[in-house]
Short mmCIF file of C-alpha atoms in Angstrom, two decimals:
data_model
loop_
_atom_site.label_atom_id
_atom_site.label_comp_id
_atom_site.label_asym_id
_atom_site.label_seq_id
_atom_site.Cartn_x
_atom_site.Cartn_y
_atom_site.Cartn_z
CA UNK A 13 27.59 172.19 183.37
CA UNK A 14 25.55 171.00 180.38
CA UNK A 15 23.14 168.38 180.85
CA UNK A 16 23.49 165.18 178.86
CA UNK A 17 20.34 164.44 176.20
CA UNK A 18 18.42 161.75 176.53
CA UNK A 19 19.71 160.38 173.26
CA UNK A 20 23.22 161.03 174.51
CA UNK A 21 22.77 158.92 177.81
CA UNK A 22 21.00 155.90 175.87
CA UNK A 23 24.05 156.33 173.23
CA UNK A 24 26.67 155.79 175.84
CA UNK A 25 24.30 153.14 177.98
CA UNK A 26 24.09 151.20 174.50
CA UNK A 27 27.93 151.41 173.66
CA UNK A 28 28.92 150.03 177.36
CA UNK A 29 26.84 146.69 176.90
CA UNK A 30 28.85 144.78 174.91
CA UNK A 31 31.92 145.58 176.89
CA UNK A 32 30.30 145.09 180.33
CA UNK A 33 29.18 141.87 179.52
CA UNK A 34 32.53 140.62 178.53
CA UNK A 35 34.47 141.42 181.46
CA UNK A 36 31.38 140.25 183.95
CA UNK A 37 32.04 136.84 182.21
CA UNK A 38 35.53 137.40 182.61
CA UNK A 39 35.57 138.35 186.08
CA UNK A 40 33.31 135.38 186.72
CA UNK A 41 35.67 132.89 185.37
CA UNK A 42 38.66 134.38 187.47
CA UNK A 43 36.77 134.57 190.61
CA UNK A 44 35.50 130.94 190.11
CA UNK A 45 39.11 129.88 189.76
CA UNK A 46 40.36 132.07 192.57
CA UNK A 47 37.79 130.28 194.84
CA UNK A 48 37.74 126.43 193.33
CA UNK A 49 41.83 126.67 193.03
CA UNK A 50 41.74 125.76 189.64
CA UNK A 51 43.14 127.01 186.13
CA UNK A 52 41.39 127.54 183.31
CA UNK A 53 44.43 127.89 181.00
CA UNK A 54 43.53 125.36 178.81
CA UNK A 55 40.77 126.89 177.58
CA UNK A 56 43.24 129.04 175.97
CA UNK A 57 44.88 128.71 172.45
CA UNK A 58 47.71 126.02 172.06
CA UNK A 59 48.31 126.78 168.25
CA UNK A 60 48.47 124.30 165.54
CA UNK A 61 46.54 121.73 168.18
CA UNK A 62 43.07 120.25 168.18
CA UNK A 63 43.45 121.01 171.64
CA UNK A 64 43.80 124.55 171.64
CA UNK A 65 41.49 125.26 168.56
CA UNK A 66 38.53 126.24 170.87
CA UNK A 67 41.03 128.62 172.23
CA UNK A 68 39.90 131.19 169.64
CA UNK A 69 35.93 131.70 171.05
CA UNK A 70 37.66 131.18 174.91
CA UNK A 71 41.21 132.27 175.15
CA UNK A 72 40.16 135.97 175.44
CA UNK A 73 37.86 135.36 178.47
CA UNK A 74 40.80 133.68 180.54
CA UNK A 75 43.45 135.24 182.08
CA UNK A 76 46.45 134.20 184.15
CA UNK A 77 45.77 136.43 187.63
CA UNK A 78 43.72 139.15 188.83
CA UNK A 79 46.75 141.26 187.69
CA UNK A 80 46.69 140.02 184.33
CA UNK A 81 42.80 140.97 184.76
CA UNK A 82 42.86 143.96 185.76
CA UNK A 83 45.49 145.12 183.49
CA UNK A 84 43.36 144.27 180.23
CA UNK A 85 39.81 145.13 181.77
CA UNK A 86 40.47 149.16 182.19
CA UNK A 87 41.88 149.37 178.52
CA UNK A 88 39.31 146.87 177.18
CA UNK A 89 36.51 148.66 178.51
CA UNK A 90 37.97 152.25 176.86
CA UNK A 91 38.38 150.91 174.09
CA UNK A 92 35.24 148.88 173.87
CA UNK A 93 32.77 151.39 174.42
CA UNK A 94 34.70 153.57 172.06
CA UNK A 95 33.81 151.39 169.33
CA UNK A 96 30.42 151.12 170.42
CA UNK A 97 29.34 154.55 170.68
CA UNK A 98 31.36 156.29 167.40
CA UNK A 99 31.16 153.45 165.20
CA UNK A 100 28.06 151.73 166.38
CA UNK A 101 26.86 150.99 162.96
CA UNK A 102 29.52 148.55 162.10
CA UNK A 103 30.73 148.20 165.57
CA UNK A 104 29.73 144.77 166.45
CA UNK A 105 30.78 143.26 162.98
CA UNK A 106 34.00 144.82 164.24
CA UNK A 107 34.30 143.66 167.35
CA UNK A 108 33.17 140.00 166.48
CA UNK A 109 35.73 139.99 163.52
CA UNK A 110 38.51 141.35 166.05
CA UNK A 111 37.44 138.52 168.40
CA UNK A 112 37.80 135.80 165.36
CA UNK A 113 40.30 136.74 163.79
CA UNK A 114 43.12 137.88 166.26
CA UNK A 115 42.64 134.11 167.57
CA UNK A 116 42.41 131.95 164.43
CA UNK A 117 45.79 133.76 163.41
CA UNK A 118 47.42 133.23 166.71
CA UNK A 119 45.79 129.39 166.44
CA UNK A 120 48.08 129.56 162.99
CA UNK A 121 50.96 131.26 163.64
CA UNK A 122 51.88 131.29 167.50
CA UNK A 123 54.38 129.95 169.60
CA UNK A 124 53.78 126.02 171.07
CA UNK A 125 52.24 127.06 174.14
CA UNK A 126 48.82 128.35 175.73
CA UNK A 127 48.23 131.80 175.09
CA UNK A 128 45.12 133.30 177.15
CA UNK A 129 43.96 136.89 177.61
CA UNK A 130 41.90 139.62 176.26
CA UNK A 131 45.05 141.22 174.84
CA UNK A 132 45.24 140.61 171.65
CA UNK A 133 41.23 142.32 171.16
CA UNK A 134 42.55 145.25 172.92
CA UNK A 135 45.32 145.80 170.57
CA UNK A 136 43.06 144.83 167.94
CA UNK A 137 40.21 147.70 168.81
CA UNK A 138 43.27 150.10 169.27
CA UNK A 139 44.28 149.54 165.99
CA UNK A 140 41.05 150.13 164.19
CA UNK A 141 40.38 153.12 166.30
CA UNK A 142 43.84 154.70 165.24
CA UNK A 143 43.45 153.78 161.63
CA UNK A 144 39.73 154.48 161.11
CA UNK A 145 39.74 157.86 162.12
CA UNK A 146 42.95 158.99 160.47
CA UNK A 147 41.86 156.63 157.15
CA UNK A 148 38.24 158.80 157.31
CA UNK A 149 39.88 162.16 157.45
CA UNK A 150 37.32 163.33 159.49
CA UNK A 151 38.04 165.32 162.68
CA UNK A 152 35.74 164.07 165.28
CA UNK A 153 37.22 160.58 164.55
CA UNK A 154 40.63 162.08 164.17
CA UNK A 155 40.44 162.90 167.92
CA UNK A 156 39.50 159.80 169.01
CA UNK A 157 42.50 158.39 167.33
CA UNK A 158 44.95 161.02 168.74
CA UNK A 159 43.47 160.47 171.91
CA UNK A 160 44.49 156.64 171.67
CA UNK A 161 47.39 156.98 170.86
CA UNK A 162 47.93 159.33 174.00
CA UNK A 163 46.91 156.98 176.05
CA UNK A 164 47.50 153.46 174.73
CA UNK A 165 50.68 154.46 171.96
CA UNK A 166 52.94 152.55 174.61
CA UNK A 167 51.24 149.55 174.13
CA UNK A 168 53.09 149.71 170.46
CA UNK A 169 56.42 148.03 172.48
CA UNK A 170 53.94 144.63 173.25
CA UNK A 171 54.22 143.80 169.54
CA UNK A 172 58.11 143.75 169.12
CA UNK A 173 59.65 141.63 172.16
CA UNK A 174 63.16 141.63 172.80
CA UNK A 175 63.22 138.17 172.32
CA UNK A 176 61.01 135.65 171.30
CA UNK A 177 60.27 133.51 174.29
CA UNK A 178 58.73 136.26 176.44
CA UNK A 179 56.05 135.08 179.52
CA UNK A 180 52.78 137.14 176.90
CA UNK A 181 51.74 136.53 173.60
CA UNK A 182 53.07 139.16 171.61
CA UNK A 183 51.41 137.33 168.71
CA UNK A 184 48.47 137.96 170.09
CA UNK A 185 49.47 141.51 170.37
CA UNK A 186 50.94 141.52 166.51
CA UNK A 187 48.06 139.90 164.94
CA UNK A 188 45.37 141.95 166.97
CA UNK A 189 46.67 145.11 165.97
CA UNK A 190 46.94 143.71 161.92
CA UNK A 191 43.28 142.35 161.97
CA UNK A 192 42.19 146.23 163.76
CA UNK A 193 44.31 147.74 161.03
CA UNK A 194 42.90 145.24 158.24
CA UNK A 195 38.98 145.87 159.30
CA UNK A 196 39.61 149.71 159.61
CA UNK A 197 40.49 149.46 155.73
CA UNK A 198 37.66 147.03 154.70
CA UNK A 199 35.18 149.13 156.32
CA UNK A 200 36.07 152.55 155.59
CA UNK A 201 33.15 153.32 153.17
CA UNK A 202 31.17 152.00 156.36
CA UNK A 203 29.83 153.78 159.09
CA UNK A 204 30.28 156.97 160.18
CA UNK A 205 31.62 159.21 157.13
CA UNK A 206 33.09 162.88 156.47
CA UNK A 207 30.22 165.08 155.79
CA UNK A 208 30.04 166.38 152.28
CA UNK A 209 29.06 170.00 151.80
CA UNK A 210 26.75 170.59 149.10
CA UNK A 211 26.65 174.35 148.29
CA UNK A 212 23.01 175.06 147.11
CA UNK A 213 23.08 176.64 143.18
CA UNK A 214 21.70 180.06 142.69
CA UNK A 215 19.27 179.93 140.55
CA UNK A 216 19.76 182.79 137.21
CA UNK A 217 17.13 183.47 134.94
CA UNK A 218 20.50 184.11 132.35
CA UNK A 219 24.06 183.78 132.81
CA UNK A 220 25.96 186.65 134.60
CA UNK A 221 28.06 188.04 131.36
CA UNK A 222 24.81 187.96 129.77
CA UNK A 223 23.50 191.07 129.87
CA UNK A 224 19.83 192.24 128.17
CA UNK A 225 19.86 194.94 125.93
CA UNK A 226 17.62 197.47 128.40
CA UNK A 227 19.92 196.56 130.94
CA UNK A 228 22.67 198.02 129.11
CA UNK A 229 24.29 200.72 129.86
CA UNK A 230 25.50 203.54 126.77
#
């Protein structure tokens, strides 16, 4: 089996950081309400409401039960470290754009009630995943995207619900997945790129169909 490089392993301790850290805080919360018996659902995003306007920095880091944890922590972690390590030039402007902008939108244009959960960044990083590596042409990224889609292309049902007063915010879902979509296009002259080729000129002394006279043949 062939040994990971040092740069490799400091790559992929790098890319986990950001994600780590997130769901520590989020397990934190949960336990804290698991043990106090309180909810934290207000810290969530009640749109259109002074209320829930501080939803969009907390909503993501509250959830409902450890199920509702759980459920979001595997993908967000994928997903997250994803980002991190292939697109780790642009990755956090990503991810804190994601964050921002998945909530304000929900804040703007979601149903009256609280909406909580980490959902709507997972959709969000799936979506720029998918987009950025088919949008860059380029096969590495390409991969990644296919291999999304193979194992998150389900979550494509959380955006259309079969009706509208369903117990998760399929906003949350919807406008994740158009802010992933939006910042895959914005930054596609960004970070990692297609390789160019650049075939190295031969140097003549004369043009080819330029022939001396000595060198002519009678």
């Amino acid at each position: 089996m062939t040994k990971l490089s040092d740069i490799e392993l400091k790559k992929i301790k790098t890319a986990i950081i950001i994600p780590v850290f997130f769901l520590i805080i989020t397990f934190s919360l949960k336990l804290l309400e698991s043990l106090e018996g309180f909810s934290f659902v207000e810290w969530g995003i009640k749109p259109l409401s002074l209320a829930g306007l501080s939803g969009i920095i907390l909503a993501p880091v509250v959830h409902s039960d450890w199920d509702h944890f759980f459920a979001n922590a595997v993908p967000l972690f994928v997903l997250g470290t994803a980002l991190f390590y292939f697109y780790r030039g642009i990755a956090i402007k990503v991810f804190v754009l994601i964050y921002l902008l998945t909530g304000l939108w929900v804040w703007l244009g979601g149903r009256d009630a609280w909406h909580i959960g980490a959902s709507g960044v997972i959709y969000g990083l799936a979506a720029f995943l998918i987009v950025g590596g088919f949008i860059r042409n380029y096969i590495p990224l390409m991969a990644i995207s296919l291999m999304v889609i193979f194992l998150y292309g389900g979550m494509i049902w959380g955006i259309f619900p079969v009706k509208w007063d369903v117990p998760y915010s399929w906003e949350s879902h919807l406008w994740g997945t158009v802010a992933g979509a939006v910042l895959a296009v914005i930054y596609r002259k960004k970070g990692p790129q297609k390789p160019v080729k650049n075939w190295p000129d031969e140097d003549y002394d004369y043009p080819f169909w330029e022939v001396e006279d000595n060198d002519k043949v009678n």
